[in-house]
Amino acid sequence: MKYITVLGSTGSIGVNTLDVLRRHPEQFSVFALTASRNVDLLLAQCEEFKPRYAVLISPEHALSLQVRLQQAGLSTEVLVGAAALDQVAAHSDVDMVMAAIVGAAGLSSCIAAALAGKRLLLANKEALVVGGDVFMSAVKQGGATLLPIDSEHSAIFQSLPDDRAHWSSVIDKLILTASGGPFRTWGSEQIRAATPEQACAHPNWVMGRKISVDSATMMNKALEVIEAKFLFDVQPRQIDVVIHPQSVVHSMVQYVDNSVVAQLGTPDMRGPIAYGLAWPQRVVSGSAALDFSSMAALTFESIHSEAHRARFPGLALAWETLEGQAGSTVVLNAANEIAVAAFLNREIRFDQIHAVNTQTLQQLVFSSPMDLPSLVALDAEARSLATRCCAVLRN
């Protein structure tokens, strides 16, 4: 029996993780569940999976959950605050941690799990975008097993040889696929006037609002480029992106002999989640099988075309920040989180998300972070500047 902590259990990845876990009660047991403020769903999850701990960030929401758990006769202990996330991630009874907290808020608990030597199933790309070398050092120091859960990075991992020591000598290029999101064929004036509802209407994937907007701007792919650099220890220019509207080929590895190995599957996050949970074995995920007889075509488009460069200017920031000053990826991620929130609150236009990101990168003067406190400080400084940029645009 493997005991698992699910960080962010009420989000899309967390819900899909629990769906896979309920199919294999003989192999996995839930140790802890965490959420930001969704008491109703967390209560239902506690009733079904009966974890030892449940964590909420807000004391008010935690008290509400505690009262309702007692009324239901459940013994789950409720913990409060960010430090509790670190506690349930690093607990000695935990075998693996699903890191599915959205944004930089999940970095500390990811580092705690890494230092404790857990199998860390990484669905929080910001842990690498923000944490970078600091996070990877924690993985090495703690002897953790780091397995990517993003469909693209899971696909690359599944397409690489088992012996990690040989990766650098055989990889020519990593090719991340992107659906193109809801605005793949839109003109600039349409995109300028896009609403939050339109940006969140992804054609293939069911995701949270923030990551849906990131998909519409292609910033999610920029973050994935940054993540891939650290996960697979390649040079930035060894990473490319191609638009694949059907979301069947999840990503590819081009080897030095120019052969390409790809991983295919339906657009369902339960596939990579199940792979991470059971690796190096495989278990039933619940996702549907591909029906090749029903596929009319699999198509690909260059992200480097003039039209796509105009639609998705934020993608280029991935390579710019990776080749720039250490810490630039922290600034980019922080600015983007602030800008997306402002857009979702209808405070700035869709196209102004990129303006906030570039202005923050250009204006912030900082020292390269060397540890978690300096990462947190730089993240806060970038958020403050990005907030001011949003205010200027709003006025």
Coordinates of C-alpha atoms in Angstrom, one line a residue:
M1 CA 0.0 0.0 0.0
K2 CA 1.3 3.4 -1.0
Y3 CA 0.2 6.5 1.0
I4 CA -0.3 9.7 -1.0
T5 CA -0.8 13.4 -0.2
V6 CA -2.7 15.3 -2.8
L7 CA -1.8 19.0 -2.7
G8 CA -4.7 20.9 -4.4
S9 CA -7.2 18.0 -4.3
T10 CA -10.2 20.2 -5.2
G11 CA -8.7 21.5 -8.5
S12 CA -8.9 19.7 -11.9
I13 CA -5.7 17.7 -11.4
G14 CA -6.6 16.8 -7.8
V15 CA -10.1 15.6 -8.8
N16 CA -8.6 13.5 -11.6
T17 CA -6.0 12.1 -9.3
L18 CA -8.7 10.9 -6.9
D19 CA -10.6 9.4 -9.7
V20 CA -7.6 7.2 -10.6
L21 CA -7.0 6.4 -7.0
R22 CA -10.5 5.2 -6.4
R23 CA -10.0 2.6 -9.1
H24 CA -7.1 1.1 -7.2
P25 CA -7.9 0.9 -3.5
E26 CA -5.7 -2.1 -3.0
Q27 CA -2.6 -0.1 -4.1
F28 CA -3.1 3.4 -2.9
S29 CA -4.4 5.1 0.3
V30 CA -5.0 8.9 0.7
F31 CA -3.0 10.3 3.6
A32 CA -3.8 14.0 3.2
L33 CA -5.9 16.3 1.1
T34 CA -5.4 20.0 0.8
A35 CA -7.4 22.9 -0.7
S36 CA -7.5 26.7 -0.7
R37 CA -11.1 27.3 0.3
N38 CA -13.5 24.8 -1.3
V39 CA -14.9 23.3 1.9
D40 CA -17.9 21.5 0.2
L41 CA -15.8 19.5 -2.2
L42 CA -13.0 18.8 0.3
L43 CA -15.6 17.5 2.8
A44 CA -17.0 15.2 0.2
Q45 CA -13.5 13.9 -0.6
C46 CA -12.8 13.4 3.1
E47 CA -16.0 11.4 3.4
E48 CA -15.0 9.1 0.6
F49 CA -11.3 8.7 1.1
K50 CA -11.0 9.3 4.9
P51 CA -7.5 10.9 4.9
R52 CA -5.6 11.4 8.2
Y53 CA -5.3 15.1 7.5
A54 CA -7.1 17.8 5.6
V55 CA -5.5 21.2 5.1
L56 CA -7.1 24.6 4.3
I57 CA -5.2 27.8 4.0
S58 CA -7.9 30.0 5.5
P59 CA -8.6 29.6 9.3
E60 CA -12.2 30.5 8.7
H61 CA -12.7 27.7 6.1
A62 CA -10.7 25.3 8.2
L63 CA -13.0 25.8 11.2
S64 CA -16.0 25.3 9.0
L65 CA -14.6 22.0 7.7
Q66 CA -13.7 20.8 11.2
V67 CA -17.2 21.4 12.4
R68 CA -18.7 19.5 9.5
L69 CA -16.3 16.6 9.8
Q70 CA -17.3 16.2 13.4
Q71 CA -20.9 16.3 12.5
A72 CA -20.3 13.6 10.0
G73 CA -18.4 11.5 12.6
L74 CA -15.1 11.6 10.7
S75 CA -11.8 11.6 12.5
T76 CA -9.8 13.5 9.8
E77 CA -7.7 16.2 11.5
V78 CA -7.9 19.6 10.0
L79 CA -4.7 21.7 9.7
V80 CA -4.4 25.3 8.8
G81 CA -2.0 27.4 6.7
A82 CA 0.9 27.2 4.3
A83 CA 3.2 25.5 6.8
A84 CA 0.7 22.7 7.1
L85 CA 1.1 22.1 3.4
D86 CA 4.9 21.5 4.0
Q87 CA 4.0 19.2 6.9
V88 CA 1.7 16.8 5.0
A89 CA 4.1 16.9 2.0
A90 CA 7.1 15.8 4.0
H91 CA 5.4 13.5 6.6
S92 CA 7.3 10.3 7.2
D93 CA 4.3 8.2 6.5
V94 CA 3.8 9.6 3.0
D95 CA 5.2 7.7 0.0
M96 CA 4.2 10.1 -2.8
V97 CA 3.0 13.6 -3.2
M98 CA 0.8 14.9 -6.0
A99 CA 1.8 18.5 -6.4
A100 CA -1.3 20.2 -8.0
I101 CA -1.4 23.6 -6.3
V102 CA -1.7 26.3 -9.0
G103 CA 1.0 28.9 -9.2
A104 CA 4.0 29.9 -7.1
A105 CA 1.9 29.1 -3.9
G106 CA 2.9 25.4 -4.4
L107 CA 6.7 25.9 -4.4
S108 CA 7.4 25.6 -0.7
S109 CA 5.5 22.3 -0.3
C110 CA 7.2 20.9 -3.4
I111 CA 10.6 21.7 -1.9
A112 CA 9.5 20.1 1.4
A113 CA 8.5 16.9 -0.4
A114 CA 11.7 16.9 -2.4
L115 CA 13.9 17.3 0.6
A116 CA 12.0 14.5 2.3
G117 CA 12.8 12.2 -0.6
K118 CA 9.3 11.6 -1.7
R119 CA 8.1 10.4 -5.1
L120 CA 7.0 13.8 -6.3
L121 CA 4.3 13.9 -9.0
L122 CA 4.8 17.4 -10.4
A123 CA 1.7 18.9 -11.9
N124 CA 2.7 22.4 -10.6
K125 CA 4.9 23.7 -13.4
E126 CA 5.6 26.8 -11.4
A127 CA 7.7 24.8 -8.9
L128 CA 10.3 24.6 -11.7
V129 CA 9.6 27.9 -13.4
V130 CA 10.0 29.7 -10.1
G131 CA 12.2 27.3 -8.2
G132 CA 14.6 26.4 -11.1
D133 CA 18.0 25.3 -9.8
V134 CA 17.0 25.8 -6.2
F135 CA 14.2 23.3 -6.6
M136 CA 16.3 20.8 -8.6
S137 CA 19.0 21.0 -5.9
A138 CA 16.4 20.1 -3.3
V139 CA 15.4 17.1 -5.4
K140 CA 19.0 16.0 -5.6
Q141 CA 19.7 16.6 -1.9
G142 CA 16.7 14.7 -0.7
G143 CA 17.0 11.9 -3.2
A144 CA 13.4 12.4 -4.4
T145 CA 12.0 10.8 -7.5
L146 CA 10.6 13.5 -9.7
L147 CA 8.0 12.5 -12.2
P148 CA 6.3 15.0 -14.5
I149 CA 2.5 15.0 -14.7
D150 CA 1.9 17.7 -17.3
S151 CA 0.7 15.8 -20.3
E152 CA 3.5 17.2 -22.5
H153 CA 6.3 16.4 -20.0
S154 CA 4.9 13.1 -19.2
A155 CA 4.9 12.3 -22.9
I156 CA 8.6 13.3 -23.2
F157 CA 9.5 11.2 -20.1
Q158 CA 7.7 8.2 -21.6
S159 CA 9.5 8.7 -24.9
L160 CA 13.0 8.8 -23.4
P161 CA 15.2 5.8 -22.5
D162 CA 15.0 4.5 -18.9
D163 CA 18.6 5.3 -18.3
R164 CA 18.7 9.0 -17.5
A165 CA 22.5 9.1 -17.8
H166 CA 22.2 8.6 -21.6
W167 CA 19.7 11.4 -22.2
S168 CA 22.2 14.1 -23.0
S169 CA 24.1 12.0 -25.6
V170 CA 21.0 10.9 -27.5
I171 CA 18.6 13.9 -27.4
D172 CA 18.6 16.3 -30.4
K173 CA 15.4 18.1 -29.6
L174 CA 12.3 18.0 -27.4
I175 CA 9.1 18.9 -29.2
L176 CA 6.2 20.1 -27.1
T177 CA 2.8 20.0 -28.8
A178 CA 0.2 22.8 -28.2
S179 CA -3.4 22.7 -29.2
G180 CA -3.4 26.4 -30.0
G181 CA -6.3 27.0 -27.6
P182 CA -9.5 28.8 -28.4
F183 CA -7.9 31.6 -30.4
R184 CA -5.8 29.6 -32.8
T185 CA -7.5 31.0 -35.9
W186 CA -8.6 34.4 -34.5
G187 CA -7.5 37.7 -35.9
S188 CA -5.8 40.4 -33.8
E189 CA -8.9 42.5 -33.3
Q190 CA -10.9 39.5 -32.2
I191 CA -8.2 38.6 -29.7
R192 CA -8.0 42.2 -28.4
A193 CA -11.7 42.1 -27.5
A194 CA -11.7 38.5 -26.1
T195 CA -13.7 37.9 -22.9
P196 CA -12.8 35.7 -20.0
E197 CA -15.5 33.3 -21.0
Q198 CA -14.1 33.0 -24.5
A199 CA -10.5 32.6 -23.2
C200 CA -11.6 29.8 -20.8
A201 CA -13.5 27.8 -23.5
H202 CA -10.7 25.4 -24.4
P203 CA -11.6 23.2 -27.4
N204 CA -9.9 20.0 -26.0
W205 CA -9.1 20.1 -22.3
V206 CA -11.2 20.8 -19.2
M207 CA -9.0 23.0 -16.9
G208 CA -9.2 25.7 -14.3
R209 CA -9.7 29.3 -15.3
K210 CA -6.1 30.4 -14.8
I211 CA -4.5 27.7 -16.9
S212 CA -7.2 28.0 -19.5
V213 CA -6.3 31.7 -20.0
D214 CA -2.6 30.6 -20.1
S215 CA -3.5 28.2 -22.9
A216 CA -5.3 31.0 -24.8
T217 CA -2.2 33.3 -24.6
M218 CA 0.2 30.3 -25.1
M219 CA 1.9 31.3 -21.8
N220 CA 1.2 27.8 -20.5
K221 CA 3.5 26.6 -23.3
A222 CA 6.1 29.2 -22.4
L223 CA 6.1 27.9 -18.8
E224 CA 6.3 24.3 -20.1
V225 CA 9.4 25.2 -22.2
I226 CA 11.0 26.5 -19.0
E227 CA 9.9 23.5 -17.1
A228 CA 11.3 21.1 -19.8
K229 CA 14.7 22.8 -19.6
F230 CA 15.1 21.9 -15.9
L231 CA 13.3 18.5 -16.0
F232 CA 15.4 17.1 -18.8
D233 CA 18.6 19.2 -18.5
V234 CA 18.7 20.4 -22.1
Q235 CA 19.7 23.7 -23.6
P236 CA 16.8 26.1 -24.2
R237 CA 17.3 25.9 -28.0
Q238 CA 16.9 22.2 -27.9
I239 CA 13.2 22.7 -27.1
D240 CA 10.7 23.5 -29.7
V241 CA 6.9 23.9 -29.9
V242 CA 4.5 22.8 -32.6
I243 CA 0.8 23.4 -32.8
H244 CA -1.2 20.2 -33.0
P245 CA -5.0 21.1 -32.7
Q246 CA -6.2 17.5 -32.1
S247 CA -4.2 17.1 -28.8
V248 CA -3.5 13.4 -29.6
V249 CA 0.3 13.5 -29.9
H250 CA 1.2 14.9 -26.5
S251 CA 4.9 15.6 -27.2
M252 CA 7.9 14.1 -29.0
V253 CA 11.6 13.4 -28.7
Q254 CA 13.8 13.9 -31.7
Y255 CA 17.0 11.9 -31.4
V256 CA 20.4 12.6 -32.8
D257 CA 19.8 10.1 -35.6
N258 CA 16.7 12.2 -36.5
S259 CA 14.2 9.5 -35.5
V260 CA 11.3 10.7 -33.5
V261 CA 9.5 8.9 -30.6
A262 CA 6.1 10.3 -29.6
Q263 CA 3.5 9.5 -27.0
L264 CA -0.2 9.5 -28.0
G265 CA -3.4 9.4 -26.1
T266 CA -6.8 11.0 -25.6
P267 CA -6.8 14.5 -24.0
D268 CA -7.4 13.2 -20.5
M269 CA -5.2 14.0 -17.6
R270 CA -5.9 10.7 -15.9
G271 CA -3.5 9.0 -18.3
P272 CA -0.3 10.9 -17.2
I273 CA -1.6 10.8 -13.6
A274 CA -1.9 7.0 -13.6
Y275 CA 1.5 6.7 -15.2
G276 CA 3.1 8.8 -12.5
L277 CA 1.3 6.9 -9.7
A278 CA 2.3 3.5 -10.9
W279 CA 5.7 4.1 -12.6
P280 CA 7.5 2.0 -13.7
Q281 CA 4.4 -0.1 -14.0
R282 CA 1.1 0.9 -15.6
V283 CA -2.4 0.7 -14.2
V284 CA -5.9 1.4 -15.6
S285 CA -6.5 5.2 -15.7
G286 CA -10.1 5.5 -16.7
S287 CA -9.3 7.5 -19.9
A288 CA -10.8 6.4 -23.2
A289 CA -8.7 4.4 -25.7
L290 CA -7.7 6.1 -29.0
D291 CA -9.9 5.0 -31.9
F292 CA -7.6 5.4 -34.9
S293 CA -10.3 4.4 -37.3
S294 CA -12.3 7.5 -36.4
M295 CA -9.4 10.0 -36.8
A296 CA -9.6 11.8 -40.1
A297 CA -6.2 13.4 -39.7
L298 CA -3.5 14.5 -37.3
T299 CA -2.3 18.0 -38.3
F300 CA 0.6 20.2 -37.2
E301 CA 1.3 23.9 -37.7
S302 CA 4.5 25.9 -37.2
I303 CA 4.4 28.1 -34.1
H304 CA 7.0 30.2 -35.9
S305 CA 4.6 31.4 -38.7
E306 CA 4.0 35.1 -38.8
A307 CA 0.4 34.7 -37.9
H308 CA 1.0 32.5 -34.9
R309 CA 3.9 34.8 -33.6
A310 CA 1.4 37.7 -33.7
R311 CA -1.3 35.7 -31.9
F312 CA 1.0 34.3 -29.2
P313 CA 3.8 36.8 -28.5
G314 CA 4.2 35.6 -25.0
L315 CA 5.7 32.3 -26.1
A316 CA 9.0 33.8 -27.1
L317 CA 9.4 35.0 -23.5
A318 CA 10.3 31.5 -22.5
W319 CA 13.6 31.5 -24.4
E320 CA 14.3 35.1 -23.5
T321 CA 14.0 34.5 -19.8
L322 CA 16.0 31.2 -19.9
E323 CA 18.8 32.9 -21.7
G324 CA 18.6 36.0 -19.5
Q325 CA 19.5 36.8 -15.9
A326 CA 18.8 34.0 -13.4
G327 CA 15.5 34.8 -11.8
S328 CA 13.9 36.1 -14.9
T329 CA 11.6 33.1 -15.0
V330 CA 10.4 34.0 -11.5
V331 CA 9.5 37.5 -12.6
L332 CA 7.7 36.3 -15.7
N333 CA 5.6 33.8 -13.8
A334 CA 4.7 36.3 -11.1
A335 CA 3.7 39.0 -13.6
N336 CA 1.6 36.6 -15.6
E337 CA -0.3 35.4 -12.5
I338 CA -1.1 39.0 -11.7
A339 CA -2.1 39.9 -15.3
V340 CA -4.3 36.8 -15.7
A341 CA -6.1 37.6 -12.5
A342 CA -6.7 41.2 -13.7
F343 CA -8.0 39.9 -17.0
L344 CA -10.4 37.5 -15.3
N345 CA -11.6 40.3 -13.1
R346 CA -12.2 42.4 -16.3
E347 CA -9.6 45.0 -15.2
I348 CA -7.4 44.7 -18.3
R349 CA -7.9 43.5 -21.9
F350 CA -6.7 40.1 -23.0
D351 CA -3.9 41.5 -25.2
Q352 CA -2.7 43.5 -22.2
I353 CA -1.7 40.4 -20.3
H354 CA 1.4 40.3 -22.6
A355 CA 2.0 44.0 -22.0
V356 CA 2.1 43.5 -18.2
N357 CA 4.5 40.6 -18.6
T358 CA 7.0 42.4 -20.8
Q359 CA 6.8 45.7 -18.8
T360 CA 7.5 43.9 -15.6
L361 CA 10.5 42.0 -17.1
Q362 CA 11.9 45.2 -18.6
Q363 CA 11.4 47.4 -15.5
L364 CA 12.3 45.2 -12.6
V365 CA 15.9 45.4 -11.4
F366 CA 16.9 42.5 -9.1
S367 CA 19.6 40.2 -7.8
S368 CA 19.6 36.6 -8.9
P369 CA 17.9 34.4 -6.2
M370 CA 20.0 31.7 -4.5
D371 CA 17.5 30.1 -2.0
L372 CA 13.8 29.8 -1.2
P373 CA 13.6 33.1 0.8
S374 CA 15.2 35.1 -2.0
L375 CA 12.8 33.4 -4.5
V376 CA 9.8 34.4 -2.4
A377 CA 11.1 37.9 -2.1
L378 CA 11.7 38.3 -5.9
D379 CA 8.2 36.8 -6.6
A380 CA 6.6 39.4 -4.2
E381 CA 8.6 42.3 -5.8
A382 CA 7.5 41.2 -9.3
R383 CA 3.9 40.9 -8.3
S384 CA 4.0 44.4 -6.8
L385 CA 5.4 45.9 -10.0
A386 CA 3.0 43.9 -12.2
T387 CA 0.0 45.1 -10.1
R388 CA 1.2 48.7 -10.7
C389 CA 1.4 48.0 -14.4
C390 CA -2.1 46.7 -14.4
A391 CA -3.3 49.8 -12.6
V392 CA -1.7 52.1 -15.3
L393 CA -3.3 50.1 -18.1
R394 CA -6.7 50.1 -16.3
N395 CA -6.6 53.9 -16.0

